[in-house]
Short mmCIF file of C-alpha atoms and ligand atoms in Angstrom, two decimals:
data_model
loop_
_atom_site.label_atom_id
_atom_site.label_comp_id
_atom_site.label_asym_id
_atom_site.label_seq_id
_atom_site.Cartn_x
_atom_site.Cartn_y
_atom_site.Cartn_z
CA UNK A 1 4.36 10.66 35.27
CA UNK A 2 6.67 13.09 32.75
CA UNK A 3 4.88 15.07 30.73
CA UNK A 4 6.98 16.14 27.88
CA UNK A 5 6.52 17.46 23.98
CA UNK A 6 6.40 15.33 21.38
CA UNK A 7 9.38 16.90 19.49
CA UNK A 8 12.44 15.56 20.10
CA UNK A 9 12.68 12.50 22.91
CA UNK A 10 15.91 12.83 24.66
CA UNK A 11 16.11 9.41 23.92
CA UNK A 12 16.53 9.13 20.60
CA UNK A 13 19.42 10.36 19.09
CA UNK A 14 19.94 11.66 16.27
CA UNK A 15 16.06 12.23 15.81
CA UNK A 16 16.27 15.53 13.85
CA UNK A 17 19.46 14.81 12.08
CA UNK A 18 19.18 14.35 8.44
CA UNK A 19 20.19 10.99 7.26
CA UNK A 20 23.32 12.18 5.49
CA UNK A 21 24.55 13.72 8.53
CA UNK A 22 24.16 10.30 10.61
CA UNK A 23 27.40 9.10 12.40
CA UNK A 24 25.99 6.69 14.37
CA UNK A 25 27.32 3.65 14.78
CA UNK A 26 26.83 0.11 16.47
CA UNK A 27 29.51 -2.56 17.07
CA UNK A 28 28.19 -5.90 17.80
CA UNK A 29 30.55 -9.10 18.92
CA UNK A 30 28.64 -12.35 17.44
CA UNK A 31 28.05 -15.56 18.51
CA UNK A 32 26.76 -14.41 22.07
CA UNK A 33 23.37 -16.69 23.03
CA UNK A 34 20.72 -14.29 24.37
CA UNK A 35 18.43 -15.73 26.72
CA UNK A 36 15.68 -14.11 28.85
CA UNK A 37 12.06 -12.15 28.06
CA UNK A 38 12.01 -8.93 25.77
CA UNK A 39 8.85 -6.74 26.05
CA UNK A 40 7.25 -5.91 22.51
CA UNK A 41 6.52 -2.36 22.11
CA UNK A 42 2.82 -0.91 20.78
CA UNK A 43 2.67 -1.08 16.78
CA UNK A 44 5.03 1.64 14.86
CA UNK A 45 2.28 1.33 11.57
CA UNK A 46 -0.81 1.17 13.99
CA UNK A 47 0.99 4.20 15.63
CA UNK A 48 1.67 6.31 12.54
CA UNK A 49 -1.58 6.01 10.98
CA UNK A 50 -4.23 6.03 14.09
CA UNK A 51 -1.97 9.44 15.70
CA UNK A 52 -3.55 10.78 11.80
CA UNK A 53 -6.61 9.49 12.62
CA UNK A 54 -6.83 11.41 15.68
CA UNK A 55 -7.54 14.25 13.46
CA UNK A 56 -10.83 13.33 12.36
CA UNK A 57 -12.34 14.13 15.99
CA UNK A 58 -12.27 17.58 17.29
CA UNK A 59 -12.09 16.13 21.00
CA UNK A 60 -9.38 15.34 23.74
CA UNK A 61 -7.74 11.36 22.19
CA UNK A 62 -5.87 10.03 24.42
CA UNK A 63 -3.75 7.07 22.71
CA UNK A 64 -1.60 4.39 24.77
CA UNK A 65 1.14 1.95 24.08
CA UNK A 66 2.51 4.24 21.60
CA UNK A 67 6.32 3.56 20.67
CA UNK A 68 9.22 6.21 21.32
CA UNK A 69 10.28 6.31 17.79
CA UNK A 70 11.64 8.87 15.54
CA UNK A 71 9.13 8.47 13.33
CA UNK A 72 6.48 8.89 15.33
CA UNK A 73 8.15 12.35 16.79
CA UNK A 74 8.03 12.95 13.43
CA UNK A 75 4.61 12.65 12.74
CA UNK A 76 3.90 14.47 15.81
CA UNK A 77 6.03 17.51 14.30
CA UNK A 78 3.65 17.15 11.19
CA UNK A 79 0.51 17.02 13.09
CA UNK A 80 1.66 19.84 15.00
CA UNK A 81 2.27 21.64 12.38
CA UNK A 82 -0.90 21.53 11.02
CA UNK A 83 -2.80 22.73 14.50
CA UNK A 84 -2.77 19.92 16.29
CA UNK A 85 -2.02 19.79 20.06
CA UNK A 86 0.25 16.58 20.60
CA UNK A 87 1.33 15.62 24.32
CA UNK A 88 3.61 12.50 25.35
CA UNK A 89 2.88 11.33 28.69
CA UNK A 90 4.60 7.75 29.44
CA UNK A 91 3.69 5.92 26.42
CA UNK A 92 0.45 7.36 25.61
CA UNK A 93 -0.11 10.74 23.07
CA UNK A 94 -2.61 13.09 24.05
CA UNK A 95 -4.02 14.71 21.18
CA UNK A 96 -6.61 17.25 20.23
CA UNK A 97 -7.67 18.70 16.56
CA UNK A 98 -10.38 21.19 17.66
CA UNK A 99 -8.06 23.40 16.42
CA UNK A 100 -7.36 22.18 13.06
CA UNK A 101 -6.42 25.40 11.18
CA UNK A 102 -3.52 24.76 8.35
CA UNK A 103 -4.49 22.47 5.36
CA UNK A 104 -1.17 22.26 4.19
CA UNK A 105 1.22 19.37 5.98
CA UNK A 106 5.14 20.67 5.76
CA UNK A 107 7.48 19.50 3.06
CA UNK A 108 11.01 18.76 5.18
CA UNK A 109 8.59 16.46 7.46
CA UNK A 110 6.83 15.34 5.00
CA UNK A 111 9.38 13.96 3.02
CA UNK A 112 11.27 12.19 5.43
CA UNK A 113 7.96 9.44 6.43
CA UNK A 114 5.71 8.48 3.65
CA UNK A 115 3.24 7.63 6.63
CA UNK A 116 2.45 10.88 6.84
CA UNK A 117 0.39 10.99 3.69
CA UNK A 118 -2.31 9.59 5.97
CA UNK A 119 -2.87 12.72 6.77
CA UNK A 120 -4.69 13.77 3.48
CA UNK A 121 -7.73 11.33 4.32
CA UNK A 122 -8.79 12.98 7.51
CA UNK A 123 -7.47 16.87 6.77
CA UNK A 124 -10.27 16.49 3.54
CA UNK A 125 -12.59 14.41 5.64
CA UNK A 126 -12.46 17.65 8.00
CA UNK A 127 -11.69 20.74 6.19
CA UNK A 128 -12.82 19.23 2.88
CA UNK A 129 -9.30 20.68 1.96
CA UNK A 130 -5.93 19.80 1.62
CA UNK A 131 -2.32 19.94 0.58
CA UNK A 132 0.22 17.13 1.28
CA UNK A 133 3.80 17.26 -0.36
CA UNK A 134 4.65 13.68 -2.16
CA UNK A 135 5.82 11.53 0.69
CA UNK A 136 9.20 9.56 1.11
CA UNK A 137 10.17 7.00 3.66
CA UNK A 138 12.12 4.38 2.81
CA UNK A 139 13.92 3.72 -0.31
CA UNK A 140 12.30 0.89 -1.07
CA UNK A 141 10.91 1.44 -4.56
CA UNK A 142 8.65 4.46 -6.04
CA UNK A 143 5.78 4.20 -3.83
CA UNK A 144 3.30 5.95 -5.77
CA UNK A 145 -0.22 7.46 -4.38
CA UNK A 146 -2.06 6.99 -7.38
CA UNK A 147 -4.61 4.22 -5.53
CA UNK A 148 -5.31 6.85 -2.38
CA UNK A 149 -5.95 9.51 -5.04
CA UNK A 150 -8.29 7.50 -7.32
CA UNK A 151 -10.55 6.29 -4.33
CA UNK A 152 -10.50 9.94 -3.15
CA UNK A 153 -11.15 11.60 -6.24
CA UNK A 154 -14.27 8.62 -6.49
CA UNK A 155 -15.49 10.03 -3.43
CA UNK A 156 -15.95 14.02 -4.95
CA UNK A 157 -12.45 15.12 -4.35
CA UNK A 158 -10.85 17.01 -6.80
CA UNK A 159 -7.58 16.12 -6.70
CA UNK A 160 -4.53 17.16 -8.43
CA UNK A 161 -0.47 17.66 -8.41
CA UNK A 162 1.42 20.22 -8.92
CA UNK A 163 5.17 21.38 -8.27
CA UNK A 164 5.09 17.73 -5.82
CA UNK A 165 2.09 18.43 -3.65
CA UNK A 166 -1.10 16.87 -4.01
CA UNK A 167 -3.81 19.26 -3.47
CA UNK A 168 -7.11 17.75 -2.85
CA UNK A 169 -10.39 19.75 -2.01
CA UNK A 170 -14.45 18.76 -1.83
CA UNK A 171 -16.86 21.22 -3.88
CA UNK A 172 -20.19 22.32 -2.29
CA UNK A 173 -21.66 24.22 0.45
CA UNK A 174 -20.93 21.22 3.00
CA UNK A 175 -17.57 20.55 1.80
CA UNK A 176 -18.67 16.41 2.61
CA UNK A 177 -17.16 13.93 0.52
CA UNK A 178 -19.99 11.67 -1.02
CA UNK A 179 -19.73 7.83 -0.18
CA UNK A 180 -18.79 5.43 -3.03
CA UNK A 181 -17.64 1.99 -4.21
CA UNK A 182 -14.14 1.65 -4.52
CA UNK A 183 -12.26 -1.36 -5.73
CA UNK A 184 -8.26 -1.34 -5.05
CA UNK A 185 -6.45 -2.40 -8.18
CA UNK A 186 -3.94 -3.62 -5.12
CA UNK A 187 -4.81 -4.13 -1.36
CA UNK A 188 -2.51 -1.25 -0.63
CA UNK A 189 -2.04 -0.68 3.36
CA UNK A 190 -1.62 3.09 3.03
CA UNK A 191 -4.95 3.28 0.21
CA UNK A 192 -7.30 1.50 2.69
CA UNK A 193 -6.29 3.26 5.43
CA UNK A 194 -6.90 6.95 3.83
CA UNK A 195 -9.85 5.70 1.66
CA UNK A 196 -11.34 4.23 5.25
CA UNK A 197 -10.57 7.64 6.98
CA UNK A 198 -12.35 9.95 4.64
CA UNK A 199 -15.31 7.79 4.74
CA UNK A 200 -15.98 7.93 8.27
CA UNK A 201 -17.44 11.66 7.86
CA UNK A 202 -18.53 11.09 4.62
CA UNK A 203 -21.64 11.65 3.56
CA UNK A 204 -23.42 8.18 2.71
CA UNK A 205 -21.55 4.92 2.35
CA UNK A 206 -18.40 3.74 1.38
CA UNK A 207 -17.28 0.39 0.46
CA UNK A 208 -13.75 -0.38 -0.34
CA UNK A 209 -13.12 -3.84 -1.90
CA UNK A 210 -9.98 -5.42 -2.11
CA UNK A 211 -8.78 -3.77 0.70
CA UNK A 212 -5.67 -4.48 2.80
CA UNK A 213 -6.16 -6.65 5.40
CA UNK A 214 -3.49 -6.07 8.19
CA UNK A 215 -4.25 -6.25 11.75
CA UNK A 216 -2.81 -2.32 11.58
CA UNK A 217 -6.19 -1.73 9.39
CA UNK A 218 -8.11 -3.59 11.95
CA UNK A 219 -6.33 -1.77 14.80
CA UNK A 220 -6.94 1.70 12.66
CA UNK A 221 -10.78 0.85 12.36
CA UNK A 222 -11.33 -0.52 15.75
CA UNK A 223 -9.62 3.42 16.85
CA UNK A 224 -12.40 4.99 14.90
CA UNK A 225 -15.17 2.97 15.76
CA UNK A 226 -13.92 3.57 19.59
CA UNK A 227 -14.56 7.73 18.06
CA UNK A 228 -17.95 6.42 16.87
CA UNK A 229 -17.17 5.90 13.23
CA UNK A 230 -19.47 3.58 11.40
CA UNK A 231 -17.10 0.57 10.13
CA UNK A 232 -17.70 -3.11 9.37
CA UNK A 233 -15.67 -5.93 7.40
CA UNK A 234 -12.23 -4.24 8.65
CA UNK A 235 -9.52 -7.62 8.53
CA UNK A 236 -11.66 -8.32 5.54
CA UNK A 237 -11.45 -7.62 1.93
CA UNK A 238 -14.37 -5.80 1.94
CA UNK A 239 -15.09 -2.85 4.33
CA UNK A 240 -17.92 -0.58 4.76
CA UNK A 241 -17.80 2.56 6.15
CA UNK A 242 -20.92 4.36 7.33
CA UNK A 243 -20.44 8.27 7.38
CA UNK A 244 -21.31 9.84 10.59
CA UNK A 245 -21.24 13.83 10.97
CA UNK A 246 -18.90 13.40 14.24
CA UNK A 247 -16.80 11.67 15.97
CA UNK A 248 -15.90 11.98 19.17
CA UNK A 249 -13.27 11.73 22.18
CA UNK A 250 -11.93 8.50 23.21
CA UNK A 251 -9.41 6.39 24.62
CA UNK A 252 -7.19 3.58 22.76
CA UNK A 253 -4.47 1.29 23.10
CA UNK A 254 -2.52 0.40 20.00
CA UNK A 255 -1.69 -3.36 19.35
CA UNK A 256 1.90 -4.65 19.89
CA UNK A 257 3.95 -4.66 17.19
CA UNK A 258 3.99 -8.11 15.18
CA UNK A 259 7.14 -7.00 12.62
CA UNK A 260 9.23 -6.26 16.07
CA UNK A 261 8.07 -9.56 17.76
CA UNK A 262 9.06 -11.22 14.34
CA UNK A 263 12.47 -9.60 14.20
CA UNK A 264 12.99 -11.16 18.19
CA UNK A 265 11.46 -14.54 17.17
CA UNK A 266 14.31 -14.17 14.55
CA UNK A 267 16.87 -13.02 16.99
CA UNK A 268 16.28 -15.89 18.52
CA UNK A 269 16.68 -18.22 16.29
CA UNK A 270 19.87 -16.77 14.16
CA UNK A 271 21.16 -17.13 17.98
CA UNK A 272 19.97 -20.67 18.74
CA UNK A 273 18.72 -19.09 21.65
CA UNK A 274 15.60 -19.64 24.32
CA UNK A 275 13.88 -15.91 24.24
CA UNK A 276 9.77 -15.35 25.73
CA UNK A 277 8.23 -12.45 24.14
CA UNK A 278 5.54 -10.54 25.46
CA UNK A 279 2.87 -9.01 24.89
CA UNK A 280 2.36 -10.53 21.53
CA UNK A 281 -0.93 -11.52 19.25
CA UNK A 282 0.39 -14.86 17.64
CA UNK A 283 -2.77 -14.88 14.73
CA UNK A 284 -0.63 -11.60 13.71
CA UNK A 285 2.54 -13.69 13.38
CA UNK A 286 0.86 -17.00 11.57
CA UNK A 287 3.22 -16.72 8.40
CA UNK A 288 6.32 -15.67 10.42
CA UNK A 289 5.94 -18.96 12.71
CA UNK A 290 5.28 -21.17 9.94
CA UNK A 291 8.31 -20.39 8.79
CA UNK A 292 10.46 -20.45 11.78
CA UNK A 293 9.21 -24.13 11.99
CA UNK A 294 9.60 -24.78 8.49
CA UNK A 295 13.33 -23.78 9.24
CA UNK A 296 13.77 -25.81 12.18
CA UNK A 297 12.28 -23.75 15.10
CA UNK A 298 10.29 -24.20 17.99
CA UNK A 299 7.79 -21.67 18.76
CA UNK A 300 5.22 -22.19 21.81
CA UNK A 301 2.18 -19.88 23.03
CA UNK A 302 2.84 -20.33 26.51
CA UNK A 303 -0.15 -17.61 27.25
CA UNK A 304 -2.23 -16.02 24.94
CA UNK A 305 0.02 -13.28 24.70
CA UNK A 306 3.62 -15.05 25.22
CA UNK A 307 6.14 -16.84 22.36
CA UNK A 308 8.48 -18.84 23.10
CA UNK A 309 11.53 -19.75 20.76
CA UNK A 310 13.50 -22.33 21.61
CA UNK A 311 16.58 -23.73 19.10
CA UNK A 312 16.08 -26.61 16.82
CA UNK A 313 18.71 -29.56 15.86
CA UNK A 314 19.31 -28.11 12.57
CA UNK A 315 18.27 -25.17 10.76
CA UNK A 316 17.27 -26.04 6.84
CA UNK A 317 16.42 -23.80 3.86
CA UNK A 318 12.81 -22.62 3.27
CA UNK A 319 11.37 -20.76 0.40
CA UNK A 320 9.38 -17.18 0.87
CA UNK A 321 7.27 -14.93 -1.14
CA UNK A 322 6.51 -12.25 0.35
CA UNK A 323 2.75 -10.98 -0.06
CA UNK A 324 -0.16 -8.82 1.17
CA UNK A 325 -1.52 -9.95 4.47
CA UNK A 326 -2.39 -12.60 5.63
CA UNK A 327 0.49 -13.51 3.54
CA UNK A 328 4.33 -13.49 4.78
CA UNK A 329 4.95 -10.00 5.63
CA UNK A 330 7.37 -8.09 3.48
CA UNK A 331 8.42 -6.49 6.48
CA UNK A 332 9.93 -9.29 7.55
CA UNK A 333 11.80 -10.43 4.40
CA UNK A 334 15.27 -9.17 5.10
CA UNK A 335 15.46 -10.27 8.47
CA UNK A 336 14.82 -13.98 7.46
CA UNK A 337 17.41 -13.74 4.46
CA UNK A 338 19.59 -12.82 7.30
CA UNK A 339 18.41 -16.28 9.35
CA UNK A 340 18.55 -18.45 5.61
CA UNK A 341 22.50 -17.15 5.10
CA UNK A 342 23.38 -19.72 8.19
CA UNK A 343 20.55 -22.82 7.82
CA UNK A 344 21.20 -26.07 5.10
CA UNK A 345 20.67 -25.60 1.42
CA UNK A 346 19.05 -23.36 -1.30
CA UNK A 347 16.63 -20.91 -0.37
CA UNK A 348 14.65 -18.70 -2.45
CA UNK A 349 13.07 -15.28 -1.67
CA UNK A 350 10.92 -13.55 -4.02
CA UNK A 351 9.49 -9.97 -2.66
CA UNK A 352 6.25 -8.83 -4.79
CA UNK A 353 5.34 -6.02 -2.74
CA UNK A 354 7.96 -3.50 -3.29
CA UNK A 355 10.53 -3.37 -6.16
CA UNK A 356 14.48 -2.71 -4.88
CA UNK A 357 13.91 -4.40 -1.57
CA UNK A 358 16.58 -6.78 -1.72
CA UNK A 359 19.21 -4.03 -0.72
CA UNK A 360 20.41 -5.58 2.47
CA UNK A 361 21.90 -8.43 -0.22
CA UNK A 362 25.43 -6.59 -0.65
CA UNK A 363 26.22 -6.61 2.68
CA UNK A 364 24.89 -9.72 3.82
CA UNK A 365 27.55 -11.11 1.47
CA UNK A 366 30.34 -8.92 2.97
CA UNK A 367 30.16 -10.64 5.83
CA UNK A 368 30.50 -13.93 4.14
CA UNK A 369 26.19 -15.00 2.92
CA UNK A 370 26.13 -16.43 -0.40
CA UNK A 371 23.17 -14.67 -1.71
CA UNK A 372 22.68 -14.09 -5.71
CA UNK A 373 19.87 -11.59 -6.82
CA UNK A 374 17.68 -12.42 -9.92
CA UNK A 375 15.08 -10.00 -10.75
CA UNK A 376 12.52 -9.95 -7.51
CA UNK A 377 14.19 -13.43 -6.62
CA UNK A 378 17.54 -13.64 -3.92
CA UNK A 379 18.78 -17.31 -3.99
CA UNK A 380 20.48 -18.17 -0.90
CA UNK A 381 23.15 -20.61 -0.41
CA UNK A 382 23.13 -21.56 3.20
CA UNK A 383 26.85 -20.86 4.49
CA UNK A 384 28.18 -22.37 8.06
CA UNK A 385 29.44 -19.16 8.85
CA UNK A 386 29.21 -15.32 8.72
CA UNK A 387 32.34 -12.83 9.46
CA UNK A 388 31.87 -9.78 11.92
CA UNK A 389 32.32 -6.55 8.92
CA UNK A 390 31.59 -2.90 8.76
CA UNK A 391 28.57 -2.35 6.93
CA UNK A 392 26.25 0.07 6.19
CA UNK A 393 22.32 0.25 6.81
CA UNK A 394 19.96 0.73 3.60
CA UNK A 395 16.42 0.89 4.90
CA UNK A 396 14.40 0.05 8.12
CA UNK A 397 14.19 -3.47 7.44
CA UNK A 398 17.64 -4.17 6.00
CA UNK A 399 19.36 -2.42 9.42
CA UNK A 400 17.42 -5.08 11.28
CA UNK A 401 18.17 -7.89 9.21
CA UNK A 402 21.95 -6.52 9.70
CA UNK A 403 21.98 -6.31 13.32
CA UNK A 404 20.65 -9.97 13.23
CA UNK A 405 23.28 -11.29 10.84
CA UNK A 406 26.02 -9.34 13.75
CA UNK A 407 24.94 -11.29 16.26
CA UNK A 408 25.08 -14.69 14.98
CA UNK A 409 28.83 -13.71 13.02
CA UNK A 410 32.31 -14.09 14.19
CA UNK A 411 33.97 -11.52 15.44
CA UNK A 412 32.46 -7.41 15.44
CA UNK A 413 30.54 -5.73 12.85
CA UNK A 414 30.30 -2.39 12.91
CA UNK A 415 26.92 -0.91 11.20
CA UNK A 416 26.73 2.91 10.01
CA UNK A 417 23.06 4.42 9.71
CA UNK A 418 21.57 3.85 12.58
CA UNK A 419 18.54 6.34 11.91
CA UNK A 420 17.00 4.05 9.36
CA UNK A 421 16.67 1.54 12.70
CA UNK A 422 15.45 4.45 14.59
CA UNK A 423 12.75 5.31 12.95
CA UNK A 424 10.93 2.14 13.82
CA UNK A 425 12.44 0.04 16.51
CA UNK A 426 11.99 1.13 20.12
CA UNK A 427 15.55 1.01 21.80
CA UNK A 428 16.49 -2.24 19.43
CA UNK A 429 20.16 -2.44 21.25
CA UNK A 430 19.19 -1.68 25.18
CA UNK A 431 16.52 -4.99 24.72
CA UNK A 432 19.31 -6.42 22.95
CA UNK A 433 21.55 -5.78 25.96
CA UNK A 434 19.10 -6.87 28.42
CA UNK A 435 19.05 -10.30 26.43
CA UNK A 436 22.71 -10.48 27.45
CA UNK A 437 23.88 -9.39 23.36
CA UNK A 438 27.48 -7.89 23.14
CA UNK A 439 27.13 -4.56 21.62
CA UNK A 440 27.80 -0.93 21.67
CA UNK A 441 26.42 1.69 20.47
CA UNK A 442 28.22 5.18 19.77
CA UNK A 443 26.28 8.17 18.46
CA UNK A 444 28.76 10.37 17.91
CA UNK A 445 32.36 8.74 16.77
CA UNK A 446 34.10 11.86 15.51
CA UNK A 447 33.56 13.86 19.39
CA UNK A 448 36.24 14.00 21.82
CA UNK A 449 34.15 11.72 24.22
CA UNK A 450 31.93 9.64 22.16
CA UNK A 451 28.52 9.55 23.61
CA UNK A 452 28.05 5.99 24.48
CA UNK A 453 23.98 4.83 24.51
CA UNK A 454 23.95 1.78 25.61
CA UNK A 455 26.68 -0.36 26.91
CA UNK A 456 26.35 -3.44 29.27
CA UNK A 457 28.65 -3.14 32.16
CA UNK A 458 31.44 -5.29 31.76
CA UNK A 459 30.36 -6.95 28.63
CA UNK A 460 32.54 -5.11 26.08
C1 UD1 B 501 2.56 -0.20 4.72
C2 UD1 B 501 3.62 0.08 6.02
C3 UD1 B 501 4.77 -0.96 5.27
C4 UD1 B 501 4.98 -2.01 4.79
C5 UD1 B 501 3.71 -2.00 3.74
C6 UD1 B 501 3.30 -3.59 2.97
C7 UD1 B 501 2.64 1.62 6.99
C8 UD1 B 501 3.07 3.62 7.78
N1 UD1 B 501 4.10 1.37 6.17
O1 UD1 B 501 3.79 0.46 3.89
O2 UD1 B 501 5.55 -1.14 6.89
O3 UD1 B 501 5.89 -2.70 4.05
O4 UD1 B 501 2.78 -1.45 4.36
O5 UD1 B 501 2.71 -4.48 4.42
O6 UD1 B 501 1.55 1.34 7.31
N2 UD1 B 501 1.32 1.32 -4.20
C9 UD1 B 501 0.56 1.60 -5.17
N3 UD1 B 501 -0.15 2.52 -5.14
C10 UD1 B 501 -0.70 3.51 -3.96
C11 UD1 B 501 -0.29 2.74 -2.75
C12 UD1 B 501 0.84 2.06 -2.80
O7 UD1 B 501 1.31 1.09 -6.53
O8 UD1 B 501 -1.66 4.39 -4.43
C13 UD1 B 501 2.29 -0.11 -4.00
C14 UD1 B 501 3.72 0.06 -3.22
O9 UD1 B 501 4.43 0.66 -4.42
C15 UD1 B 501 3.90 -1.14 -2.97
C16 UD1 B 501 2.49 -1.77 -2.93
O10 UD1 B 501 1.40 -1.15 -3.79
O11 UD1 B 501 4.30 -1.86 -4.29
C17 UD1 B 501 2.42 -1.86 -1.43
O12 UD1 B 501 2.11 -0.94 -0.67
P1 UD1 B 501 1.31 -0.17 0.55
O13 UD1 B 501 0.36 -1.64 1.01
O14 UD1 B 501 0.39 0.78 0.06
O15 UD1 B 501 2.23 0.08 1.65
P2 UD1 B 501 2.49 1.54 2.57
O16 UD1 B 501 1.09 1.45 3.25
O17 UD1 B 501 3.11 2.53 1.66
#
């Protein structure tokens, strides 16, 4: 198997390009039915937090089923800057954080990736000190970190924000965090993960109440347990962590990406195709499957880790409210909006998790959708067809929604701003091509000889 450094992966075009320099385009010719099986990659949100979790352990850790994504590369770069050895071998990351030497994460990288803030918990737990710039990430609202900070303070850390950087330290001779009882005002995924990681090496027992129950939180807990952490209750709203003095080496494989799987289910639905998805954990997709069935699609679990979607007669409107897991995921909201633009009747989507996460509406309307926004509600009046248009991706899941709309639209759609897509989907264009989609990715349209990334022979 080929050994390669984490930075930058050759199959990630523009992986280090600043977003404003991103000129990449995807042309999609819609109305083509898809068919076949799609392989679902490892979960982005598990991979990112588990990479941070590997800082807790001074021994070798091998993390398998890690998707090849710009965000994963960026996280690898941040960890390298902190003194961690990170090496990619195939779909596995080999990490060693023995010489964790630096307690400040670099701003240029952290500002591009909200998940990088996750390093604060493990850094504090291992070194007793951490300095992490306030994070960036998708432009989908203010996204504060107050719950992370308050939880760390409850565990005895001294935390203050100065010049845009969070400075955290633990006093005392052994510089260990203290177990605490923490109630989260909101079941934040990131805060639950930060505090769970910090508590693994704390002195005594920590209880996190109103904890997030997302599958990625459970995946992180399982990874930490594989390193010797003592954690109970992950996947419920109360997580109890008994601190241990040290964690040890492990080999761990992360779960399939439920959001990528959900996106392909919607691709099948919107193009009225017969698709099979493997591997998946159907239980992680309960809310998504329930809504697809309400719209009129047929979904069957052919084996415990394979789902098949087949077309129904009609697609009918349905209402959706995003909620913390096991409610309907905010990360599937934009994709379902694309599907509902072509469903009969009026649907209402209510976004309750993030403010400012309806920016794809304007672009979908450019393609002929009929959507109005009132506060955090989008009212979608089904239309018989969408038409291809030039559109701009505004964030990760919004980009996916535009790809889905384009697959169903009449004519050609050109999507600009693929850096969002590359952050979170492993070769989405390539996977769609294998299913028969007609698309072309151009990474530098201004170059004399454009670099065409993915073109199906004879298709375009
Ligand atoms: C994670 C996921 C993201 C997903 C989101 C919700 C990763 C890398 N990202 O993001 O894909 O959309 O969960 O499922 O795992 N909040 C606060 N204070 C805090 C923390 C959060 O007010 O300290 C608010 C946020 O602004 C937001 C809500 O809580 O309105 C949910 O955020 P959170 O669950 O923390 O999401 P992330 O961990 O950022």
